[in-house]
Tab-separated table of C-alpha atoms (C1' of nucleotides) in Angstrom:
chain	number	residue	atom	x	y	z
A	1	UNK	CA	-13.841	-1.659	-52.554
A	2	UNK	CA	-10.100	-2.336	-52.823
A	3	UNK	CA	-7.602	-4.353	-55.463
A	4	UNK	CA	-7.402	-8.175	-55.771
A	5	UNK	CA	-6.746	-8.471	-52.283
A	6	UNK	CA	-8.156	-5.932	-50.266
A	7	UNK	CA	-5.707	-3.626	-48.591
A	8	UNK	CA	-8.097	-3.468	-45.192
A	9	UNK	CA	-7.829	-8.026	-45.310
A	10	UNK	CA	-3.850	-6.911	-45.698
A	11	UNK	CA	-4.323	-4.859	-42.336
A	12	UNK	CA	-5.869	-6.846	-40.536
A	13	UNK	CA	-3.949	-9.837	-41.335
A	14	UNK	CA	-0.579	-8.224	-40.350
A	15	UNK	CA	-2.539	-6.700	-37.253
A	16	UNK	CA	-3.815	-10.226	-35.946
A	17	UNK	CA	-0.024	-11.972	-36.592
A	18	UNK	CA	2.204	-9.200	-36.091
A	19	UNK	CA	0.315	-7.936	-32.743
A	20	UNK	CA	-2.720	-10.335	-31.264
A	21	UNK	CA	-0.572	-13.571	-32.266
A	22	UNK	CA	2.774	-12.797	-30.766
A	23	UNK	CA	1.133	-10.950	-27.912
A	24	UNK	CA	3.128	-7.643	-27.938
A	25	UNK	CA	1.155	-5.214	-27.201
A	26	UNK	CA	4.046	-2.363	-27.899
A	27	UNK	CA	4.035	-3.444	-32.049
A	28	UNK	CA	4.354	-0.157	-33.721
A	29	UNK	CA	2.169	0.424	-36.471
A	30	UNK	CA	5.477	0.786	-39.045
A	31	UNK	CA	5.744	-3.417	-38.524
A	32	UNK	CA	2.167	-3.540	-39.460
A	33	UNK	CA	2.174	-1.235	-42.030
A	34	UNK	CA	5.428	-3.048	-43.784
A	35	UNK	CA	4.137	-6.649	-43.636
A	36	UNK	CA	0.559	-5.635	-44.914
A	37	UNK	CA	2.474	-3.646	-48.029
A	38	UNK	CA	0.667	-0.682	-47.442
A	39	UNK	CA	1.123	3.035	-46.938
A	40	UNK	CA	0.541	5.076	-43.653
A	41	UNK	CA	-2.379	6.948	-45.727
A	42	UNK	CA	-4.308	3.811	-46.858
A	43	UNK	CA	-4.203	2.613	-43.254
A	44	UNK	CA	-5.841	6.130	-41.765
A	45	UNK	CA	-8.060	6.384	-44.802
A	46	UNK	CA	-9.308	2.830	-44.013
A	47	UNK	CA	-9.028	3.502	-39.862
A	48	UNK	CA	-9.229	6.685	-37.700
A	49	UNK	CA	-6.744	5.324	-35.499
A	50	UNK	CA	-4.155	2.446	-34.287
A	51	UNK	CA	-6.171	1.319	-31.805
A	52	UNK	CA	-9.265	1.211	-34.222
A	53	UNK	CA	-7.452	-1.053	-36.836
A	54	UNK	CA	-6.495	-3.653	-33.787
A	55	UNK	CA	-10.249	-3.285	-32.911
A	56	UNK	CA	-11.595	-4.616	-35.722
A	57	UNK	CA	-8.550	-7.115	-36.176
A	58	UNK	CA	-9.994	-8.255	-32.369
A	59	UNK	CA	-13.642	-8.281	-33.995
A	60	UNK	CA	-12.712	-10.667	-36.959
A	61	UNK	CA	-10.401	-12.962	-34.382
A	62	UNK	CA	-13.787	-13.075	-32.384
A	63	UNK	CA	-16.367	-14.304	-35.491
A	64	UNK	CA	-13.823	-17.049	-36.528
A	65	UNK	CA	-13.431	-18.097	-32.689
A	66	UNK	CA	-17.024	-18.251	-32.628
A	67	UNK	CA	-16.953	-20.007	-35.383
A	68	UNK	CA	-14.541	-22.593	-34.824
A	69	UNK	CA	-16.395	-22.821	-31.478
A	70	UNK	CA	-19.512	-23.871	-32.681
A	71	UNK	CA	-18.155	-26.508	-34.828
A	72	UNK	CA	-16.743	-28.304	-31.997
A	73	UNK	CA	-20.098	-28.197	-30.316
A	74	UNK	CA	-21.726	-29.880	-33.584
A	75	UNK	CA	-19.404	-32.536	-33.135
A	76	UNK	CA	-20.155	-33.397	-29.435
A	77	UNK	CA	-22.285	-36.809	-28.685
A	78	UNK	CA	-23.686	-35.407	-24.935
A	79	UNK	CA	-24.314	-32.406	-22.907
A	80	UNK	CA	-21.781	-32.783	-20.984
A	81	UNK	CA	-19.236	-33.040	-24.120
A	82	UNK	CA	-21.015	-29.944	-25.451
A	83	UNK	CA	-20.239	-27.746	-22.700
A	84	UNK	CA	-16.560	-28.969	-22.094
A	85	UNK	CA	-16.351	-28.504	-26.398
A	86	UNK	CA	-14.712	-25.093	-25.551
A	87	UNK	CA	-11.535	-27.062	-24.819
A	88	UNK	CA	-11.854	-28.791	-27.639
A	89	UNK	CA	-12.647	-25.817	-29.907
A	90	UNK	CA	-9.697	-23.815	-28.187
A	91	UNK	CA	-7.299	-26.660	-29.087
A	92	UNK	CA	-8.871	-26.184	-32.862
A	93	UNK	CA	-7.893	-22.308	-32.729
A	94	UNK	CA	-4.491	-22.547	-31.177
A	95	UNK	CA	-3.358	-24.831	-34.097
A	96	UNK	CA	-4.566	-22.453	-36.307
A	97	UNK	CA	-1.432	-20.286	-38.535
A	98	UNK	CA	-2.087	-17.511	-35.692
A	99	UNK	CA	-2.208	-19.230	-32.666
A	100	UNK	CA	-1.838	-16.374	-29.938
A	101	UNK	CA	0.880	-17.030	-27.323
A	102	UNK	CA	-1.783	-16.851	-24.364
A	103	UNK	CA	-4.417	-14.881	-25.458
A	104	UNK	CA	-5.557	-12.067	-27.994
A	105	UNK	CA	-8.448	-10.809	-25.463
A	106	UNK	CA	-7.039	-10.724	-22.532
A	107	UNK	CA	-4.124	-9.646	-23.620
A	108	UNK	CA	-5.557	-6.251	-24.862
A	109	UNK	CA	-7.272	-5.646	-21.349
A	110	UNK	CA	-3.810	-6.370	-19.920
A	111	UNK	CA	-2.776	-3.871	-21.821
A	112	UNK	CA	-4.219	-0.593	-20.781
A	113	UNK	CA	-4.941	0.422	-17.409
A	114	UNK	CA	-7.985	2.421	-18.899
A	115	UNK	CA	-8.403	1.050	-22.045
A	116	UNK	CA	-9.317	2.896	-25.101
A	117	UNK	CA	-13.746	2.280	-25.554
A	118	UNK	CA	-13.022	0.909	-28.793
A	119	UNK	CA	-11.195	-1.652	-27.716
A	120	UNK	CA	-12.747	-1.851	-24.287
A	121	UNK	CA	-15.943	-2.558	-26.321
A	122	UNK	CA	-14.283	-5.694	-28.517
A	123	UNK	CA	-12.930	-6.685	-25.562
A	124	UNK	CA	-16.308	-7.172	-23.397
A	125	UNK	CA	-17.901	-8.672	-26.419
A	126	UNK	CA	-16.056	-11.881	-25.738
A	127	UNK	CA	-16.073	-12.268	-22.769
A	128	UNK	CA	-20.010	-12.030	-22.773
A	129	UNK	CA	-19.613	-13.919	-25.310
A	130	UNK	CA	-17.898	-16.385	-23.378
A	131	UNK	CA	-20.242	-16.529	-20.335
A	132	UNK	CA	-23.523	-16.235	-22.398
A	133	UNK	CA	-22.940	-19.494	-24.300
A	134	UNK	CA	-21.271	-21.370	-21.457
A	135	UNK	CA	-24.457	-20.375	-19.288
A	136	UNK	CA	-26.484	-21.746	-22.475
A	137	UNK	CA	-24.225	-25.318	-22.588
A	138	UNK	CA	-24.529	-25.271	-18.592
A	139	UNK	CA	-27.697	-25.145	-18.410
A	140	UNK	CA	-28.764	-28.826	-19.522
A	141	UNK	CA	-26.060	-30.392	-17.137
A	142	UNK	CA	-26.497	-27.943	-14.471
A	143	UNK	CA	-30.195	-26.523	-14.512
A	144	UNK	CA	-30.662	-23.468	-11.692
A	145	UNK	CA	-26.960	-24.364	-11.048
A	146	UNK	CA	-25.572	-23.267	-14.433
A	147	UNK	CA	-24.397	-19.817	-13.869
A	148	UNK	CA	-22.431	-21.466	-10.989
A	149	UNK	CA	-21.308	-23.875	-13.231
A	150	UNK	CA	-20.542	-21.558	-16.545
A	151	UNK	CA	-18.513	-19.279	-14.273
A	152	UNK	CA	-16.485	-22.557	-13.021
A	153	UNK	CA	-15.669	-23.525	-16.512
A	154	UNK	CA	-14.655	-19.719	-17.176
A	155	UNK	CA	-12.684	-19.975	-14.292
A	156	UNK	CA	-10.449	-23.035	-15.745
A	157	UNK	CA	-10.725	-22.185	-19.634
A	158	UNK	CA	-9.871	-18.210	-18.114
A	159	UNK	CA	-6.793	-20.016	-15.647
A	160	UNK	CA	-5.603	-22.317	-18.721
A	161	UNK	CA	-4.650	-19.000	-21.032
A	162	UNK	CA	-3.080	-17.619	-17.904
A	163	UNK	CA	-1.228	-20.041	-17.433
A	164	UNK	CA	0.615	-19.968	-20.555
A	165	UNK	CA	2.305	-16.486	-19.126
A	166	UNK	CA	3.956	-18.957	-16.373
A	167	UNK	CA	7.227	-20.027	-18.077
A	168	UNK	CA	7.512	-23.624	-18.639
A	169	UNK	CA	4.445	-24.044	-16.791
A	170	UNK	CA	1.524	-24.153	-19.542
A	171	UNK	CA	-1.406	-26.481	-19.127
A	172	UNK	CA	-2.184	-28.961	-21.534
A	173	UNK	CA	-5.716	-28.055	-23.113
A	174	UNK	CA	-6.412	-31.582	-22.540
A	175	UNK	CA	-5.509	-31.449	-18.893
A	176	UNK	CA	-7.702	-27.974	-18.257
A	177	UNK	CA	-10.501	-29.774	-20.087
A	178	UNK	CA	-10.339	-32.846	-17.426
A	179	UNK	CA	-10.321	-30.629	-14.405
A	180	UNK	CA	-13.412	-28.933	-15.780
A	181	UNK	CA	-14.861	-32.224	-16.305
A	182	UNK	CA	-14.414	-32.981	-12.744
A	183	UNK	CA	-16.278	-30.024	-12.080
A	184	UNK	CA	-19.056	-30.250	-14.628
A	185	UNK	CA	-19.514	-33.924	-13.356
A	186	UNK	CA	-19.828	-32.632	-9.239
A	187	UNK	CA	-22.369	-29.892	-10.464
A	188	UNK	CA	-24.462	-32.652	-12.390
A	189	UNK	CA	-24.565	-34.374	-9.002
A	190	UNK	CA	-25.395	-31.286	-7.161
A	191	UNK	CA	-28.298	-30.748	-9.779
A	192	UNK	CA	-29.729	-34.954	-9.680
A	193	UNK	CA	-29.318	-34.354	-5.540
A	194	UNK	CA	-31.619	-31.484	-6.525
A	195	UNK	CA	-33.555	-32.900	-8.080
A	196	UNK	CA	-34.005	-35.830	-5.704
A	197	UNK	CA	-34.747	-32.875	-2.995
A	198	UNK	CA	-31.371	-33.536	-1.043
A	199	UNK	CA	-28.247	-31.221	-0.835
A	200	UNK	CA	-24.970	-32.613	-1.928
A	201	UNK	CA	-21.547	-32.828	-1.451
A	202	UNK	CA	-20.219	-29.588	-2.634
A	203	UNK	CA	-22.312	-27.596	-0.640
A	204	UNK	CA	-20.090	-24.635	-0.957
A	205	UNK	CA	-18.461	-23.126	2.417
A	206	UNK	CA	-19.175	-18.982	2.243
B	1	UNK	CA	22.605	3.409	1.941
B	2	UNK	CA	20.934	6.044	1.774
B	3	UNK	CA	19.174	9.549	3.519
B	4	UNK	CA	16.280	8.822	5.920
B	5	UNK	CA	13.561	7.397	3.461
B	6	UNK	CA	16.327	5.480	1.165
B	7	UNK	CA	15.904	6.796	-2.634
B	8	UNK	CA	15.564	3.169	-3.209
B	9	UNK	CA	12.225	2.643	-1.005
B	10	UNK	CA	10.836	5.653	-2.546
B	11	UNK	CA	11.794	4.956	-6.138
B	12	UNK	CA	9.877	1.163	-5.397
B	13	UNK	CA	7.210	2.145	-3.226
B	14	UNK	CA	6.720	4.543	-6.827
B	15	UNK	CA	6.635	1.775	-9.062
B	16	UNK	CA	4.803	-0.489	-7.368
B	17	UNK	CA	1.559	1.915	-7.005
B	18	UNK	CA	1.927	2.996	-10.105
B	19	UNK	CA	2.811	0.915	-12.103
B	20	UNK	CA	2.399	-3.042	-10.409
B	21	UNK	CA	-0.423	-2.354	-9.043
B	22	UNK	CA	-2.359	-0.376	-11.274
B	23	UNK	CA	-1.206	-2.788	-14.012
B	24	UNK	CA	-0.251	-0.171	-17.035
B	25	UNK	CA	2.696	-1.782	-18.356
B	26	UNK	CA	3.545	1.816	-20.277
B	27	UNK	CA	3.644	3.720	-16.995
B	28	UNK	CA	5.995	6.221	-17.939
B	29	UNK	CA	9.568	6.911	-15.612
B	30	UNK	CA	8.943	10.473	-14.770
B	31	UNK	CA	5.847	9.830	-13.501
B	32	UNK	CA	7.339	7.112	-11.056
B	33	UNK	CA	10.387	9.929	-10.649
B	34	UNK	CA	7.806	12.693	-9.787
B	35	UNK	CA	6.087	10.083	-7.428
B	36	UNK	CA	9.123	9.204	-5.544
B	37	UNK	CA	10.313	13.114	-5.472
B	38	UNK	CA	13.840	11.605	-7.367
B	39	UNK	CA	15.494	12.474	-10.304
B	40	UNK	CA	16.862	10.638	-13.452
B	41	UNK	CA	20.072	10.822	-12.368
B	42	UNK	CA	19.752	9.146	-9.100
B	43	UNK	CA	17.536	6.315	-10.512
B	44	UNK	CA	19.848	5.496	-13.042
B	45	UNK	CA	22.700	5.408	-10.316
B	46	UNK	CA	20.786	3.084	-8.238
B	47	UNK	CA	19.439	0.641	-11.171
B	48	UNK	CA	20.962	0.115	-14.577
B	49	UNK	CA	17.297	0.729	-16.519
B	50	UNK	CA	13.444	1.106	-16.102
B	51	UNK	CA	13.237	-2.827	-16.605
B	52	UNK	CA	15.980	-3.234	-13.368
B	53	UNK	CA	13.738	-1.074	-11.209
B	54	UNK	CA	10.675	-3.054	-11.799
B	55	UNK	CA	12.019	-6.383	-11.325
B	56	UNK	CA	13.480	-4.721	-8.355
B	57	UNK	CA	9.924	-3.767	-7.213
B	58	UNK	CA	8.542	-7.566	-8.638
B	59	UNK	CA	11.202	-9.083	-6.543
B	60	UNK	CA	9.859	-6.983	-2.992
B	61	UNK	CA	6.543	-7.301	-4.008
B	62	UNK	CA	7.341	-11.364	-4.353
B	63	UNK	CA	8.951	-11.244	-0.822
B	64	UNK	CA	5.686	-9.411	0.775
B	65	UNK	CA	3.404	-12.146	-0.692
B	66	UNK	CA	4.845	-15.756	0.289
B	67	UNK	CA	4.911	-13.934	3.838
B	68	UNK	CA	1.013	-13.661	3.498
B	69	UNK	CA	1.149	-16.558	2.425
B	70	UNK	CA	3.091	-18.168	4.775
B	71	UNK	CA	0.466	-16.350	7.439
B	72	UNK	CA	-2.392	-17.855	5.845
B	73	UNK	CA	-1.141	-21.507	5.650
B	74	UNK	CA	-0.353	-21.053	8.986
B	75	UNK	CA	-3.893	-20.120	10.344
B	76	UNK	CA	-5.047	-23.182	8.387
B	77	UNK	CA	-6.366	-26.024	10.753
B	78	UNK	CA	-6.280	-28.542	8.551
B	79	UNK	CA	-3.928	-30.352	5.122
B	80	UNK	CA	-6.785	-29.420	2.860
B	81	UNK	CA	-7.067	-25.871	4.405
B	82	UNK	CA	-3.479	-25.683	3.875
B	83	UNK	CA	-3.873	-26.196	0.539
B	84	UNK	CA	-6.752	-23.515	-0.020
B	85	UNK	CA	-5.311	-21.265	1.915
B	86	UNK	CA	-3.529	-19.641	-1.302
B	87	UNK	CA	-7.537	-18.592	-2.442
B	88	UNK	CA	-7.369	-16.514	1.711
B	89	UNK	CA	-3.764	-15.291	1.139
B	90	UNK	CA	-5.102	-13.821	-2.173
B	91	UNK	CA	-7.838	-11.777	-0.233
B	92	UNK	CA	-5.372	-10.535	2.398
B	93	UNK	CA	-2.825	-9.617	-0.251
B	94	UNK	CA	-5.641	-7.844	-2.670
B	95	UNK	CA	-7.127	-5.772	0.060
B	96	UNK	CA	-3.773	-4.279	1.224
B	97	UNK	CA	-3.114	-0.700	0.020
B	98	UNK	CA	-1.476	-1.083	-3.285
B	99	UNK	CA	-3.329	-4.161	-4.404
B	100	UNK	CA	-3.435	-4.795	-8.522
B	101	UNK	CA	-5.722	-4.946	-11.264
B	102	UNK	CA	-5.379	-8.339	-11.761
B	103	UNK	CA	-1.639	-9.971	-11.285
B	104	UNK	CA	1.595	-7.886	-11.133
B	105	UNK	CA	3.792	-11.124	-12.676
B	106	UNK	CA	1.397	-12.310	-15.148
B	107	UNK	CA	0.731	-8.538	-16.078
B	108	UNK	CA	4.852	-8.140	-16.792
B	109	UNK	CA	4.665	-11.492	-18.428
B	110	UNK	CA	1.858	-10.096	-20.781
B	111	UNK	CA	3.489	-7.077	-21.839
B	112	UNK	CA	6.412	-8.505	-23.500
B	113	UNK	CA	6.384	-11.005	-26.069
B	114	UNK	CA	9.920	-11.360	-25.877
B	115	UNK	CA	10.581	-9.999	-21.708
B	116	UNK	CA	13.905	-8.549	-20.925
B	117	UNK	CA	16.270	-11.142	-19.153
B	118	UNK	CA	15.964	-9.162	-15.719
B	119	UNK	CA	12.499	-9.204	-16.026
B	120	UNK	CA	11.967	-12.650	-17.313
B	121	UNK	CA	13.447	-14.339	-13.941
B	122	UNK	CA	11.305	-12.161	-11.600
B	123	UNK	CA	8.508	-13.458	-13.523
B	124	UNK	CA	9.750	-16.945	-13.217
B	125	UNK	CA	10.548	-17.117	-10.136
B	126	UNK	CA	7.259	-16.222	-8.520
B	127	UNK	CA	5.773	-19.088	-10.737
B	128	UNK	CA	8.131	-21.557	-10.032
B	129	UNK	CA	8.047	-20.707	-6.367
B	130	UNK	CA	3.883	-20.967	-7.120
B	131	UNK	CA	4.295	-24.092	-8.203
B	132	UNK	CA	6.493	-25.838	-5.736
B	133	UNK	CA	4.888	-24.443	-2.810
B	134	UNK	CA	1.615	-26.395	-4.160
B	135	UNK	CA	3.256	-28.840	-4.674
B	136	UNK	CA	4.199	-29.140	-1.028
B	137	UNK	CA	0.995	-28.697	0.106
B	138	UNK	CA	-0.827	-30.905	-1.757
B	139	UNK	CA	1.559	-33.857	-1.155
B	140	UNK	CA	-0.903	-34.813	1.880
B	141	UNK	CA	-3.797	-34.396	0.347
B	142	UNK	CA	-2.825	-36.063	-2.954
B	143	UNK	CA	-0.086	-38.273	-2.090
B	144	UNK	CA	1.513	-39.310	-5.630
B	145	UNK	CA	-1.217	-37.005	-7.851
B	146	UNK	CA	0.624	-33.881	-6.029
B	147	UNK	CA	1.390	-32.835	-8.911
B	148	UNK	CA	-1.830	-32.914	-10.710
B	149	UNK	CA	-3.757	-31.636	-8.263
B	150	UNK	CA	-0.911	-28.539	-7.609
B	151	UNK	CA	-1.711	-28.011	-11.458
B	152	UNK	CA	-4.915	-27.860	-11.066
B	153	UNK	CA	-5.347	-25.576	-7.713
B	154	UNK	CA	-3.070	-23.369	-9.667
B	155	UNK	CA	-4.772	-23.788	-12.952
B	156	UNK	CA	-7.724	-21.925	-10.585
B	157	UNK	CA	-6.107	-19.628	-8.843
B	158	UNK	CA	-4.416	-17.558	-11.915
B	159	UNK	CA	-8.055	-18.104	-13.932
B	160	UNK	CA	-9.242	-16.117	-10.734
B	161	UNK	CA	-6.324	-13.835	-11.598
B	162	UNK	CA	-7.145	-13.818	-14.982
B	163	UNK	CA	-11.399	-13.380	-14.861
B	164	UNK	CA	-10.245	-9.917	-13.481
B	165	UNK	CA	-9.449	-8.677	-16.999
B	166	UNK	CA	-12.840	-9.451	-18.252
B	167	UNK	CA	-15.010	-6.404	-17.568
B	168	UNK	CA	-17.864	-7.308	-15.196
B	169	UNK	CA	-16.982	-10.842	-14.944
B	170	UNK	CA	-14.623	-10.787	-12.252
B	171	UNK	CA	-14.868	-14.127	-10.139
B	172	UNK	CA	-15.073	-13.544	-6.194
B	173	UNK	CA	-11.858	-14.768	-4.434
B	174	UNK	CA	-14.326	-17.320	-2.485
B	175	UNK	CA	-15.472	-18.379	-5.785
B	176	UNK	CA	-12.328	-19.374	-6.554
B	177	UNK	CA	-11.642	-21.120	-3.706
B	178	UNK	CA	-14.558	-23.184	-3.196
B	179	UNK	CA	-14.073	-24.733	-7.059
B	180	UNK	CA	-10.867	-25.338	-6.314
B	181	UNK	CA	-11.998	-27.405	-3.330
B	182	UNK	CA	-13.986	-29.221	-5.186
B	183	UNK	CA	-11.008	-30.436	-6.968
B	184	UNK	CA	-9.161	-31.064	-3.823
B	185	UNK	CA	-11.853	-33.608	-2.608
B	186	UNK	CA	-12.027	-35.159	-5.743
B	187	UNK	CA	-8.672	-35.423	-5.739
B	188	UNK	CA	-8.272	-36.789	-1.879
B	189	UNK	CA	-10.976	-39.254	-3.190
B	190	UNK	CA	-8.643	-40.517	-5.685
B	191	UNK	CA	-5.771	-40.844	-3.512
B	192	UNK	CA	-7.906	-42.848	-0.993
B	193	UNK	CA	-9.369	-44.655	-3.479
B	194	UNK	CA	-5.482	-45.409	-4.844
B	195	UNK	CA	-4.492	-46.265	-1.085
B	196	UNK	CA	-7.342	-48.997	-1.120
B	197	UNK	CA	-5.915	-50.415	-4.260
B	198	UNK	CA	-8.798	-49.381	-6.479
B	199	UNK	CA	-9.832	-46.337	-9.540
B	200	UNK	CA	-11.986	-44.115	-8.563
B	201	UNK	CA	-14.535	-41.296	-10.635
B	202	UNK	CA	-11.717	-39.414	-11.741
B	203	UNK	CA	-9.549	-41.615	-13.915
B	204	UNK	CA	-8.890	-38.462	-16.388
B	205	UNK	CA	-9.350	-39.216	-20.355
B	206	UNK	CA	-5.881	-38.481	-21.880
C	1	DG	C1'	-8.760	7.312	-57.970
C	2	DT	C1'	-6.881	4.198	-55.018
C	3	DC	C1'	-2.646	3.154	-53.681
C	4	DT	C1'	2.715	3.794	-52.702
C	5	DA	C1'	6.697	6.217	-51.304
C	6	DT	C1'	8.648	9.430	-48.581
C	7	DA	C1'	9.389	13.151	-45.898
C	8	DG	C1'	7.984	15.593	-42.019
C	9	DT	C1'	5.546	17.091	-37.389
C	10	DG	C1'	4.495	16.773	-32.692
C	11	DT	C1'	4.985	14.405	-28.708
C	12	DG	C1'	6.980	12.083	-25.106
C	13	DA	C1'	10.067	8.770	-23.659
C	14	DT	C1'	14.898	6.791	-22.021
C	15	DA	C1'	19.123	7.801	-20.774
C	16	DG	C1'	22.984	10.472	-19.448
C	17	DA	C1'	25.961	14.823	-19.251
C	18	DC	C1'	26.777	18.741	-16.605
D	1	DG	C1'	18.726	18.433	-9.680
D	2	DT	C1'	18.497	20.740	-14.423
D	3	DC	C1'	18.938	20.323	-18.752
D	4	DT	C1'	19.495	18.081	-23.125
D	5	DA	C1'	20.674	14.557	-26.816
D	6	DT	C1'	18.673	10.930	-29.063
D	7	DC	C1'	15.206	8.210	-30.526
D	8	DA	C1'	10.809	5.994	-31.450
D	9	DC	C1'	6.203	6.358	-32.040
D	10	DA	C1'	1.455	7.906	-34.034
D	11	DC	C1'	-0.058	10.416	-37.414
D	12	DT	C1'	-0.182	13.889	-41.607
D	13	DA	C1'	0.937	15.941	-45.888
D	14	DT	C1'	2.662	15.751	-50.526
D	15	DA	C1'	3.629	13.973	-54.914
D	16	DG	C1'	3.670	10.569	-58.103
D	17	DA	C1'	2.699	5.378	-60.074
D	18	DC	C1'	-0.583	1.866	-61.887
DNA sequence: GTCTATAGTGTGATAGAC
DNA sequence: GTCTATCACACTATAGAC
């Protein structure tokens, strides 16, 4: 399929630094095409489009996230370590050569209005992605409660990328995993109160 | 300064709608020039660039939303309704007319990697005015964990932001709120607990 | 034959002259 | 308010190098 090192690995490398890492959504394809070494016809041979070529950059940035996540869930000693592990995994990626400066994700859906369905489509694969395994963690600390409690975490893991946008006021990955933790530990009460047949303290309002 | 519907008004009332609040970042000028029925010339008489206009229009918008804001602390009845009241300010402001995607300042903080100088301080300035207004409020809930617990309500409040990008996942403002008032218990727990002289649950890991 | 280099096209934008 | 200069971008087409 290619040379020594494949001229589509050379794309998508430059793709994931150049534009998902540094966040800039406006990169023009001539940055990409320079740092990757490679011609404007290799690149629309290999793609049909821009917006294609940061679509499958998005895909690969997804399997190794995935990846990385799951490792930090191997290492967990409880349930309750397994489902905050997504803190621990994100602190894994971020130190990674191509740590994004918020996020590569949400930074794509930020950046169309009406986004093209390629990317539309890698875009809603992680965040299913997302809530599908943190309703799967949830679910031993939380039982009926762990949609409630996956969409909590999302809330916090969602707020702590967002709040690297707010100059000089980024969250700690350590500090956004302990407010989860509060969280995770009031919906294991709700679920033992439950189970006991009583209601609980956070009884939400509306 | 200007005829009967100042040039100015028009030209912001134009980028706000179209560009703030539907959150495309590569909203085009004449489409904000054919919105506001004003041409290039005038615009660039009454604002040095496209990047001075929309921090013009980030800096109104700023001004419209600590006075709904300021309404909703003021219909609180209580220090921890105070607080929240940011989550109810959010509603009001959302369901006005020209309501965004997801945040007009995190959305101009996400389109540039590098943000013009005009632009940057718009952006930092609502944060920083975020930030300290928190902080004020949660002073009485929190006494000398103000700060921590000001993180964290606004560690919720721009995930709720955030969740907005991720196609179907969008978290209901009253979601929000009630997590975050989980953390404000816990939190006024703590403080009591401090006040006694003792820890409490929520002596964080690191 | 896959790639590079380069030149070129169409489009649409910012900015400013008149 | 019209009109235009300049530029940058996505993408294509051609011709040759390894």
């Amino acid at each position: 399929m290619g040379t020594r090192e494949s001229t589509r690995t050379r794309l998508l490398d430059a793709t994931d630094e150049l534009l998902l890492a540094s966040g800039d959504p406006a990169t023009p394809v001539d940055r990409i095409l320079e740092r990757a070494g490679v011609s404007p016809a290799t690149l629309y041979r290999a793609y049909p489009s821009k917006e294609a070529l940061v679509a499958a950059a998005l895909d690969r940035r997804h399997a190794e996230w995935q990846a990385v996540w799951d490792d930090a869930v191997a290492r967990a000693g409880s349930e309750r370590d397994r489902l905050l592990a997504v803190f621990d995994a994100l602190e894994h990626f971020r130190a990674r050569a191509t740590g994004a400066r918020w996020c590569a994700f949400l930074g794509t859906a930020a950046a169309y209005a009406d986004p093209p369905p390629v990317l539309a489509t890698a875009v809603a694969q992680e965040s299913e992605s997302l809530h599908t395994r943190l309703r799967t963690l949830a679910e031993p600390v939380a039982g009926d409660r762990a949609d409630e409690l996956a969409e909590a975490v999302a809330l916090v893991f969602t707020g702590a990328l967002g709040m690297r946008l707010r100059p000089g006021r980024a969250v700690a990955t350590a500090d956004a995993r302990a407010v989860a933790a509060v969280l995770v530990d009031a919906a294991a009460a709700w679920d033992s109160a439950a189970a006991r047949g009583t209601g609980a303290l956070g009884d939400v309002p509306a």
